[in-house]
Amino acid sequence: MMASGASRYDFDRMGTIFRASPRQADVMILAGTLSKKHAEFARRLYDQMTEPKWVISMGSCANTGGMFNTYATVQGVDRIIPVDIYLPGCAPRPETLQYAMMMLQKKIRRESADMKNNTKQDLTTQTGRKARLI
Amino acid sequence: MRKYVPKDNVQKKAYYTDRFHVVPSVPRSKVEEGSHFADVMKTMGANVKESYIEIGQLVIHIAPEDNFKVMKMLKETCGYTQCSEQSAVDYLAKDNEFELFWQLLNITVAKRIRVVCRLANGAAIESIEPLYKSANFAEREMFDMFGIKVNNHPFLKRILMPDDWEGHPLLKTYPLHGDEFASWYEVDKIFGKEYRDIIGPENRDPGKIDIKDTKRFSRIGYEVPFAAEYNENEEVPVEYSETALVNYNKKTSIQLDERR
């Protein structure tokens, strides 16, 4: 994420600028392992973001818990936060994050303006059951 | 040559099947006369129950109630001014005891000492925080991971796990994937217990493949639409494209060599 923000990959030219506060952010990038202790705070940051909002889960650890198959790690951030795009990789290349951002822009363009059709909050879990996170 | 062992099912078996395998131990030697450690031993006197040198490092066994006294002597008389590590080892299954250790460093003579004591399950140890400030966090971690209480500690609470955590994770009885409480911790905390059914249990199998999942796994030989309902009875013939894949069952149209 640092590399994609810096001059070589340069997020700014795609209109992506890092913000210091979740209240000014549209996209949340979960970059790395989420421990169970911090799951609550990550969810709180997500709740503080204003609608419309999107989430990118970056890397194996955020996607599934990765190599940390232990008692203290959240096994996939989609257990607590609805995720739009999952980035594979351990760690993902800067290009991967750039590409994910482009895919997300594509996804946003396809979405209709009214939030009625926003199915983002319908979260289908790995077991195939439909969950609704409010 | 190595003895032939059948390799079928080898991944399911335990690594060590030898019941009589003895883990090699580090050689121990006695304290030499006239060395720095001999002076330390003289200062310690009767407090030491057992002592030996392991990899150039003195190991002394003491009684758990003497720990503050011994540590004070080591710091003030022998010059061991740093406590680099302090923790415990779980021997509850074998002896119903913990082995506590303190790793001390003398920077003027470049020597290390390990102080070891055996603490009964449920007993408390005296804090050495007044002597070594680094013991503050180490003792909190020991309390967090093993549940060993420390007397006269300035601020004894969990350091790594959340405050409302149940169980002590470094105990040998604690499962690696966590107990019931651990596996639902974040769900219970954020959404409440009624959300357990909606979110579902954790997937602890990294190689899990669900045949009914049409969102993340493709079908071999044919395609289904994204997130389509799984139909068990549907029989889709495996069709190979003539252009993309070579069907070796048929003769190719172009026979390059007549002799084949």
PDB file of C-alpha atoms in Angstrom, chain B residues 62-69 71 86 100 102 117 119 123-131 135 139 142 148-154:
ATOM      1  CA  ILE B  62      15.722 -21.505  43.520  1.00  0.00           C
ATOM      2  CA  ALA B  63      12.635 -21.773  45.688  1.00  0.00           C
ATOM      3  CA  PRO B  64       9.736 -19.657  44.356  1.00  0.00           C
ATOM      4  CA  GLU B  65       9.387 -17.662  47.593  1.00  0.00           C
ATOM      5  CA  ASP B  66      13.064 -16.568  47.421  1.00  0.00           C
ATOM      6  CA  ASN B  67      12.849 -14.989  43.981  1.00  0.00           C
ATOM      7  CA  PHE B  68      12.852 -11.349  45.043  1.00  0.00           C
ATOM      8  CA  LYS B  69      15.706 -11.891  47.508  1.00  0.00           C
ATOM      9  CA  MET B  71      17.143 -11.241  42.216  1.00  0.00           C
ATOM     10  CA  GLN B  86      10.886 -13.579  32.001  1.00  0.00           C
ATOM     11  CA  LEU B 100       9.279 -19.885  35.824  1.00  0.00           C
ATOM     12  CA  TRP B 102      14.241 -15.076  34.510  1.00  0.00           C
ATOM     13  CA  CYS B 117      11.986 -21.953  39.898  1.00  0.00           C
ATOM     14  CA  LEU B 119       5.732 -22.841  41.031  1.00  0.00           C
ATOM     15  CA  ALA B 123       0.265 -20.234  43.597  1.00  0.00           C
ATOM     16  CA  ALA B 124       1.401 -16.647  43.177  1.00  0.00           C
ATOM     17  CA  ILE B 125       4.920 -15.275  42.670  1.00  0.00           C
ATOM     18  CA  GLU B 126       6.426 -12.078  44.013  1.00  0.00           C
ATOM     19  CA  SER B 127       6.914  -9.310  41.482  1.00  0.00           C
ATOM     20  CA  ILE B 128      10.478  -8.215  40.685  1.00  0.00           C
ATOM     21  CA  GLU B 129       9.232  -5.028  39.065  1.00  0.00           C
ATOM     22  CA  PRO B 130      10.853  -2.808  41.778  1.00  0.00           C
ATOM     23  CA  LEU B 131      14.246  -4.213  40.668  1.00  0.00           C
ATOM     24  CA  ALA B 135       9.630  -7.249  34.336  1.00  0.00           C
ATOM     25  CA  GLU B 139       4.907 -10.424  34.232  1.00  0.00           C
ATOM     26  CA  MET B 142       2.953 -14.286  31.922  1.00  0.00           C
ATOM     27  CA  ILE B 148       0.022 -17.004  36.978  1.00  0.00           C
ATOM     28  CA  LYS B 149      -0.746 -14.317  39.522  1.00  0.00           C
ATOM     29  CA  VAL B 150       2.011 -11.902  40.520  1.00  0.00           C
ATOM     30  CA  ASN B 151       1.979 -10.311  43.974  1.00  0.00           C
ATOM     31  CA  ASN B 152       2.669  -6.574  44.377  1.00  0.00           C
ATOM     32  CA  HIS B 153       2.635  -5.918  40.662  1.00  0.00           C
ATOM     33  CA  PRO B 154       1.761  -2.254  39.946  1.00  0.00           C
TER      34      PRO B 154
END
